[in-house]
Short mmCIF file of C-alpha atoms and ligand atoms in Angstrom, two decimals:
data_model
loop_
_atom_site.label_atom_id
_atom_site.label_comp_id
_atom_site.label_asym_id
_atom_site.label_seq_id
_atom_site.Cartn_x
_atom_site.Cartn_y
_atom_site.Cartn_z
CA MET A 779 3.64 -1.59 11.51
CA HIS A 780 6.44 -0.43 9.54
CA VAL A 781 4.58 1.65 6.92
CA LEU A 782 6.27 3.17 3.86
CA VAL A 783 4.04 6.41 2.94
CA CYS A 784 4.93 7.46 -1.04
CA GLY A 785 4.22 10.63 -1.66
CA GLY A 786 4.18 11.44 2.59
CA ALA A 787 5.41 15.03 1.74
CA GLY A 788 2.29 15.70 -0.10
CA TYR A 789 -1.36 16.81 1.10
CA VAL A 790 -3.02 13.99 1.77
CA GLY A 791 0.43 12.15 2.46
CA SER A 792 1.61 13.92 5.04
CA HIS A 793 -2.02 13.85 7.09
CA ALA A 794 -1.76 10.26 6.66
CA ALA A 795 1.57 10.39 7.82
CA LEU A 796 0.52 12.05 10.95
CA VAL A 797 -2.35 9.88 11.58
CA LEU A 798 0.02 6.73 11.40
CA ALA A 799 2.38 7.86 13.91
CA HIS A 800 -0.42 9.21 16.38
CA ALA A 801 -1.57 5.50 16.10
CA GLY A 802 1.61 4.43 16.89
CA HIS A 803 2.89 3.03 13.42
CA ASP A 804 6.08 3.95 12.41
CA VAL A 805 6.43 5.91 9.44
CA THR A 806 8.98 6.31 6.56
CA VAL A 807 8.30 8.92 3.77
CA LEU A 808 9.55 8.34 -0.06
CA ASP A 809 8.93 11.94 -2.12
CA ASN A 810 10.64 12.99 -5.07
CA LEU A 811 9.90 16.53 -3.34
CA SER A 812 8.25 17.66 -7.22
CA THR A 813 5.22 18.75 -5.51
CA GLY A 814 5.73 17.62 -1.92
CA HIS A 815 7.00 19.84 0.46
CA ARG A 816 9.82 18.59 3.12
CA GLU A 817 8.54 20.65 6.03
CA ALA A 818 5.27 18.26 5.70
CA VAL A 819 7.67 15.51 6.59
CA ARG A 820 7.32 15.60 10.25
CA TRP A 821 6.59 11.80 11.14
CA GLY A 822 9.18 9.56 9.88
CA SER A 823 12.50 10.13 7.97
CA LEU A 824 11.87 11.18 4.08
CA ILE A 825 14.01 9.54 1.49
CA GLU A 826 13.80 10.99 -1.76
CA ALA A 827 13.43 8.94 -4.34
CA ASP A 828 11.38 9.04 -7.75
CA LEU A 829 8.95 6.10 -8.58
CA LEU A 830 10.16 6.63 -12.32
CA LYS A 831 13.62 5.90 -11.66
CA PRO A 832 13.31 2.36 -10.31
CA GLU A 833 16.68 1.84 -8.99
CA THR A 834 16.43 4.75 -6.17
CA LEU A 835 13.43 2.76 -4.50
CA ASP A 836 15.29 -0.14 -2.84
CA ALA A 837 17.06 2.13 -0.16
CA ALA A 838 12.99 2.52 1.26
CA PHE A 839 12.71 -1.13 2.00
CA ALA A 840 16.22 -1.10 3.50
CA ARG A 841 14.35 -1.55 7.00
CA PRO A 842 11.85 -4.00 6.40
CA VAL A 843 8.50 -2.90 5.46
CA ASP A 844 4.97 -3.87 6.52
CA ALA A 845 2.86 -2.05 4.15
CA VAL A 846 3.13 0.76 1.78
CA MET A 847 0.59 3.94 1.47
CA HIS A 848 0.83 5.01 -2.30
CA PHE A 849 0.49 8.43 -2.71
CA CYS A 850 2.65 9.85 -5.69
CA ALA A 851 0.54 11.16 -8.12
CA ARG A 852 -0.15 13.65 -10.75
CA SER A 853 -3.87 14.42 -9.45
CA LEU A 854 -4.87 17.13 -11.52
CA VAL A 855 -8.41 17.18 -13.75
CA GLY A 856 -7.29 19.95 -15.84
CA GLU A 857 -3.60 19.46 -16.24
CA SER A 858 -4.34 15.65 -17.50
CA MET A 859 -6.32 16.87 -20.46
CA HIS A 860 -3.46 18.79 -21.65
CA GLU A 861 -0.72 16.29 -20.55
CA PRO A 862 -2.14 12.65 -20.92
CA VAL A 863 1.06 10.63 -21.76
CA ALA A 864 3.02 12.66 -17.94
CA TYR A 865 -0.38 11.45 -16.61
CA TYR A 866 0.09 7.65 -17.20
CA GLN A 867 3.76 7.72 -17.20
CA ASN A 868 3.84 8.81 -13.38
CA ASN A 869 0.40 7.12 -12.25
CA VAL A 870 0.66 4.18 -13.96
CA ALA A 871 4.11 3.50 -14.89
CA GLY A 872 5.33 4.78 -11.72
CA THR A 873 3.03 2.43 -9.83
CA LEU A 874 4.24 -0.24 -11.72
CA ASN A 875 7.62 0.32 -10.55
CA LEU A 876 6.75 0.78 -6.96
CA LEU A 877 4.83 -2.45 -7.32
CA GLU A 878 7.87 -4.26 -8.21
CA ALA A 879 9.60 -3.04 -5.78
CA MET A 880 7.64 -4.31 -3.35
CA ARG A 881 7.59 -7.82 -4.75
CA ARG A 882 11.31 -7.69 -4.64
CA HIS A 883 11.11 -6.71 -1.19
CA ASP A 884 8.38 -9.02 0.03
CA VAL A 885 5.81 -6.45 0.75
CA ASP A 886 2.17 -7.50 0.23
CA ARG A 887 0.07 -4.90 1.46
CA MET A 888 -0.80 -1.73 -0.33
CA VAL A 889 -3.66 1.13 0.20
CA PHE A 890 -4.06 3.22 -2.97
CA SER A 891 -5.12 6.92 -3.41
CA SER A 892 -7.65 6.27 -5.86
CA THR A 893 -10.33 8.89 -6.93
CA ALA A 894 -13.57 9.49 -7.90
CA ALA A 895 -12.73 10.84 -11.33
CA VAL A 896 -12.39 6.76 -12.11
CA PHE A 897 -16.45 6.93 -12.32
CA GLY A 898 -16.82 9.93 -15.20
CA ASN A 899 -19.99 11.27 -15.51
CA PRO A 900 -22.60 9.68 -13.07
CA VAL A 901 -25.26 8.04 -13.82
CA THR A 902 -27.04 7.92 -10.51
CA ASP A 903 -27.28 10.38 -7.62
CA MET A 904 -25.12 8.75 -4.91
CA ILE A 905 -22.07 7.16 -6.62
CA ASP A 906 -21.28 3.72 -4.79
CA GLU A 907 -18.47 1.30 -5.66
CA ASP A 908 -20.37 -0.67 -8.40
CA HIS A 909 -21.01 2.62 -10.30
CA PRO A 910 -20.23 2.19 -14.01
CA LYS A 911 -16.66 3.17 -14.39
CA GLN A 912 -16.34 5.56 -17.81
CA PRO A 913 -13.72 8.17 -16.70
CA ILE A 914 -13.46 11.45 -18.78
CA ASN A 915 -10.51 12.62 -18.14
CA PRO A 916 -6.80 10.47 -18.40
CA TYR A 917 -6.09 11.30 -14.58
CA GLY A 918 -9.17 9.22 -13.88
CA ALA A 919 -8.31 6.82 -16.31
CA SER A 920 -4.83 6.12 -15.14
CA LYS A 921 -5.88 5.50 -11.23
CA LEU A 922 -8.57 3.24 -13.09
CA MET A 923 -5.51 1.41 -14.88
CA VAL A 924 -3.72 1.05 -11.61
CA GLU A 925 -6.97 -0.43 -9.89
CA GLN A 926 -7.16 -3.35 -12.62
CA VAL A 927 -3.44 -3.86 -11.70
CA LEU A 928 -3.90 -4.25 -8.27
CA ARG A 929 -6.83 -6.64 -8.47
CA ASP A 930 -4.59 -8.66 -11.47
CA ALA A 931 -1.50 -8.91 -8.62
CA ALA A 932 -4.29 -10.23 -6.02
CA ASN A 933 -5.03 -12.97 -8.27
CA GLY A 934 -1.43 -13.53 -9.54
CA TYR A 935 0.61 -13.43 -6.41
CA GLY A 936 -1.36 -12.65 -3.47
CA LEU A 937 -0.98 -8.62 -3.35
CA ARG A 938 -3.66 -7.14 -0.75
CA SER A 939 -4.73 -4.02 -1.44
CA VAL A 940 -7.43 -1.28 -0.69
CA ALA A 941 -8.03 1.28 -3.38
CA LEU A 942 -9.54 4.58 -1.48
CA ARG A 943 -11.36 6.42 -3.98
CA TYR A 944 -11.36 10.09 -2.42
CA PHE A 945 -14.01 12.74 -3.59
CA ASN A 946 -12.78 16.15 -3.05
CA ALA A 947 -10.20 16.08 -0.06
CA ALA A 948 -10.20 19.51 1.95
CA GLY A 949 -9.05 21.04 5.07
CA ALA A 950 -6.11 20.98 7.25
CA ALA A 951 -4.11 20.19 10.16
CA ALA A 952 -3.24 23.49 10.95
CA ASP A 953 -2.11 22.69 14.83
CA GLU A 954 -0.06 20.04 13.43
CA GLY A 955 1.88 22.57 10.80
CA ILE A 956 0.76 20.74 7.85
CA GLY A 957 -1.98 21.98 5.13
CA GLU A 958 -2.75 21.91 1.18
CA SER A 959 -0.06 24.01 -0.35
CA HIS A 960 0.25 23.33 -3.96
CA SER A 961 1.87 25.57 -6.62
CA PRO A 962 0.25 26.93 -8.84
CA GLU A 963 -2.84 26.37 -6.41
CA THR A 964 -5.55 24.72 -8.61
CA HIS A 965 -8.31 23.85 -6.30
CA LEU A 966 -11.09 25.48 -5.39
CA ILE A 967 -11.21 25.88 -1.44
CA PRO A 968 -8.14 27.00 -1.04
CA ASN A 969 -8.40 29.41 -4.09
CA ALA A 970 -11.55 30.85 -2.59
CA LEU A 971 -9.57 31.68 0.40
CA LYS A 972 -6.78 32.95 -1.22
CA ALA A 973 -9.46 35.43 -2.88
CA ALA A 974 -10.49 35.82 0.97
CA ALA A 975 -7.29 36.97 1.81
CA GLY A 976 -6.47 39.05 -1.09
CA GLU A 977 -3.96 36.81 -2.39
CA GLY A 978 -3.93 35.19 -5.93
CA ALA A 979 -4.98 36.18 -9.31
CA GLY A 980 -8.42 36.21 -8.80
CA LEU A 981 -11.09 33.68 -8.44
CA THR A 982 -12.66 32.31 -11.57
CA VAL A 983 -16.07 29.99 -11.06
CA PHE A 984 -15.17 27.25 -14.42
CA GLY A 985 -18.73 27.68 -15.63
CA ASN A 986 -22.35 28.15 -14.44
CA ASN A 987 -24.16 26.58 -17.58
CA TYR A 988 -24.15 22.73 -16.07
CA PRO A 989 -27.41 21.18 -15.39
CA THR A 990 -27.30 21.48 -11.43
CA HIS A 991 -29.59 24.25 -9.23
CA ASP A 992 -27.38 27.03 -9.65
CA GLY A 993 -25.35 26.02 -12.70
CA THR A 994 -22.31 25.59 -11.32
CA CYS A 995 -20.40 22.06 -10.80
CA ILE A 996 -21.50 20.33 -7.52
CA ARG A 997 -18.72 18.17 -5.54
CA ASP A 998 -18.39 15.99 -2.25
CA TYR A 999 -15.97 17.61 -0.06
CA VAL A 1000 -14.52 15.28 2.75
CA HIS A 1001 -11.37 16.16 5.20
CA VAL A 1002 -7.69 15.02 4.60
CA LEU A 1003 -8.10 13.77 8.12
CA ASP A 1004 -10.93 11.55 7.54
CA LEU A 1005 -9.09 10.26 4.46
CA ALA A 1006 -6.28 9.66 6.22
CA ASP A 1007 -8.05 7.95 9.15
CA ALA A 1008 -9.75 5.69 6.41
CA HIS A 1009 -6.26 4.88 5.16
CA LEU A 1010 -5.19 3.55 8.88
CA ARG A 1011 -8.46 1.32 8.97
CA ALA A 1012 -7.42 0.04 5.43
CA LEU A 1013 -4.40 -1.41 7.27
CA GLY A 1014 -6.42 -3.47 10.11
CA TRP A 1015 -8.90 -4.35 7.01
CA MET A 1016 -5.78 -5.84 4.85
CA ASP A 1017 -4.76 -7.81 8.01
CA ARG A 1018 -7.96 -9.44 7.96
CA GLU A 1019 -8.71 -9.73 4.40
CA ARG A 1020 -6.85 -10.65 1.03
CA GLY A 1021 -7.50 -9.48 -2.25
CA ALA A 1022 -8.12 -6.31 -3.76
CA TYR A 1023 -10.72 -3.95 -2.40
CA GLN A 1024 -12.16 -0.53 -3.37
CA PHE A 1025 -14.08 1.80 -1.17
CA ASN A 1026 -15.55 5.10 -2.01
CA LEU A 1027 -15.01 8.02 0.61
CA GLY A 1028 -17.21 11.24 0.93
CA ASN A 1029 -19.58 12.48 3.20
CA GLY A 1030 -22.52 11.96 0.80
CA ASN A 1031 -23.28 15.77 0.56
CA GLY A 1032 -23.08 17.79 -2.60
CA PHE A 1033 -21.85 21.52 -2.47
CA SER A 1034 -21.81 23.78 -5.48
CA VAL A 1035 -18.86 25.96 -6.63
CA LEU A 1036 -21.20 28.96 -5.82
CA GLU A 1037 -22.41 27.64 -1.92
CA VAL A 1038 -18.56 26.74 -1.55
CA ILE A 1039 -17.58 30.28 -2.21
CA GLU A 1040 -20.23 31.53 0.16
CA ALA A 1041 -19.36 29.31 2.72
CA ALA A 1042 -16.02 30.72 2.57
CA ARG A 1043 -17.41 34.30 2.53
CA ARG A 1044 -19.21 33.72 5.55
CA LEU A 1045 -16.94 31.90 7.80
CA SER A 1046 -13.62 34.00 6.53
CA GLY A 1047 -15.66 37.13 6.70
CA ARG A 1048 -13.91 39.01 3.97
CA ASP A 1049 -15.52 39.54 0.65
CA ILE A 1050 -14.68 36.81 -2.23
CA PRO A 1051 -15.06 38.90 -5.65
CA TYR A 1052 -15.14 36.06 -8.75
CA THR A 1053 -15.37 35.92 -12.12
CA ILE A 1054 -17.62 33.45 -14.38
CA GLY A 1055 -15.37 31.59 -16.72
CA ALA A 1056 -15.49 28.96 -19.21
CA PRO A 1057 -16.01 25.19 -18.13
CA ARG A 1058 -13.05 23.12 -17.33
CA ALA A 1059 -12.51 20.34 -19.64
CA GLY A 1060 -12.83 17.10 -17.89
CA ASP A 1061 -15.34 18.33 -15.32
CA PRO A 1062 -18.37 16.23 -14.60
CA PRO A 1063 -21.31 18.36 -13.56
CA VAL A 1064 -22.25 16.50 -10.17
CA LEU A 1065 -19.72 13.95 -8.05
CA VAL A 1066 -21.07 13.14 -4.66
CA ALA A 1067 -20.28 9.27 -2.79
CA SER A 1068 -22.03 6.78 -1.24
CA SER A 1069 -19.54 5.81 1.27
CA ARG A 1070 -21.78 3.13 2.78
CA ARG A 1071 -19.10 0.72 2.08
CA ALA A 1072 -16.45 2.05 4.04
CA ARG A 1073 -18.75 2.86 6.58
CA GLU A 1074 -20.00 -1.04 7.17
CA LYS A 1075 -16.93 -2.81 6.44
CA LEU A 1076 -14.19 -0.20 7.47
CA GLY A 1077 -16.36 1.36 10.46
CA TRP A 1078 -15.27 4.41 9.10
CA THR A 1079 -17.24 7.56 10.23
CA PRO A 1080 -16.03 11.14 8.82
CA ARG A 1081 -15.90 13.45 12.02
CA PHE A 1082 -16.00 16.41 9.61
CA ASP A 1083 -19.39 15.80 8.04
CA ARG A 1084 -20.49 19.09 7.50
CA MET A 1085 -19.08 21.63 5.14
CA ASP A 1086 -18.30 24.84 7.73
CA PRO A 1087 -15.76 22.83 9.91
CA ILE A 1088 -13.89 21.44 6.88
CA ILE A 1089 -13.97 25.32 5.41
CA GLU A 1090 -12.56 26.88 9.29
CA SER A 1091 -10.06 24.20 9.18
CA ALA A 1092 -8.98 25.27 5.81
CA TRP A 1093 -9.07 28.92 6.73
CA ALA A 1094 -6.75 28.27 10.07
CA TRP A 1095 -4.30 26.91 7.81
CA HIS A 1096 -4.13 29.50 5.09
CA ARG A 1097 -4.22 32.36 7.72
CA ALA A 1098 -0.94 31.13 8.64
CA PRO A 1099 0.30 28.31 6.21
CA ALA A 1100 4.09 26.72 7.74
CA PHE A 1101 5.19 26.45 4.04
N1 UDP B 1482 -13.36 25.43 -9.72
C1 UDP B 1482 -13.38 26.54 -10.26
N2 UDP B 1482 -12.89 27.40 -9.67
C2 UDP B 1482 -11.40 27.29 -9.29
C3 UDP B 1482 -11.01 25.75 -8.79
C4 UDP B 1482 -11.98 24.71 -9.12
O1 UDP B 1482 -14.95 26.79 -10.41
O2 UDP B 1482 -10.27 27.52 -9.10
C5 UDP B 1482 -14.21 24.38 -9.77
C6 UDP B 1482 -13.84 23.18 -10.63
O3 UDP B 1482 -14.19 23.37 -11.92
C7 UDP B 1482 -14.84 21.75 -9.85
C8 UDP B 1482 -14.66 22.48 -8.79
O4 UDP B 1482 -14.91 23.97 -8.46
O5 UDP B 1482 -16.36 21.76 -10.54
C9 UDP B 1482 -13.80 21.54 -7.57
O6 UDP B 1482 -12.56 21.41 -8.40
P1 UDP B 1482 -11.49 21.47 -7.39
O7 UDP B 1482 -10.18 21.36 -8.66
O8 UDP B 1482 -11.04 21.88 -6.22
O9 UDP B 1482 -11.24 19.32 -7.51
P2 UDP B 1482 -11.38 18.38 -8.48
O10 UDP B 1482 -12.98 18.32 -8.79
O11 UDP B 1482 -10.70 18.71 -9.86
O12 UDP B 1482 -11.00 17.35 -7.82
#
């Protein structure tokens, strides 16, 4: 298939492009390079376009596209609390423009990057797809709105879609020259590894008074290559199934912030100094996935199902990042 990877210069998108290319698909990347990296576009050509400038999108469809993977978004929980309108604009209005371009060009398949943030504060230990959706930050709310749009588009004109709700993406494909690189970096694992390498302004733990065993937030970390593999499987799913589907993607294991820091210390063999700071607005205490549906329906089995190899692969990238 010829797959248009929107946001393919970014972290998850570039790993999806890699996995698609290795599976024999033809990739074109659309990206505005606002946060993505030209160097991360290593599979397929790059079309610089912006979802908020609809007139720039048609160029990406010049060669017939079989399916779109849509990774373009602003995706920082904390930032979304302070910049809500930018989040709705980018993530909702931008997606509407992309959907219209797809319709103009008769493309009827989309794999959409959604998030665990659609759920808000969990009411069960393991979050499955039917868990109530009450996002507590504009980032999660913007993604949930798009999920609704995709359902309506399935009913309205037969758009096929799969929304993949990532829990915490982590790790890298350092041997392929891609990995996680944000500026500024806000995520826990890269920040812990930067602290291990003696880089950055120092690590802060955002709150140690949550109702968890050590007081810090618990998250479910899933390797970015496992996420990419789920995207590949979603393409096959849309071949078989009409309609709009959602799948949660995580390993089903929760790790606290302090446990992640301890694993990063152990695996890097370096000290990781940190201070305890205020909680970050918009953070639920615990987010752990049940990915049973993805396992059963997509045949998805994460290859990196333990924390150590996830952090090792992130550390391999951080020791020698290509960008
Ligand atoms: N976190 C932290 N210090 C940091 C970055 C993150 O304590 O420098 C915490 C954050 O509050 C959350 C968890 O680590 O509880 C994971 O945050 P991250 O930003 O990596 O991913 P998110 O859960 O926001 O997708």
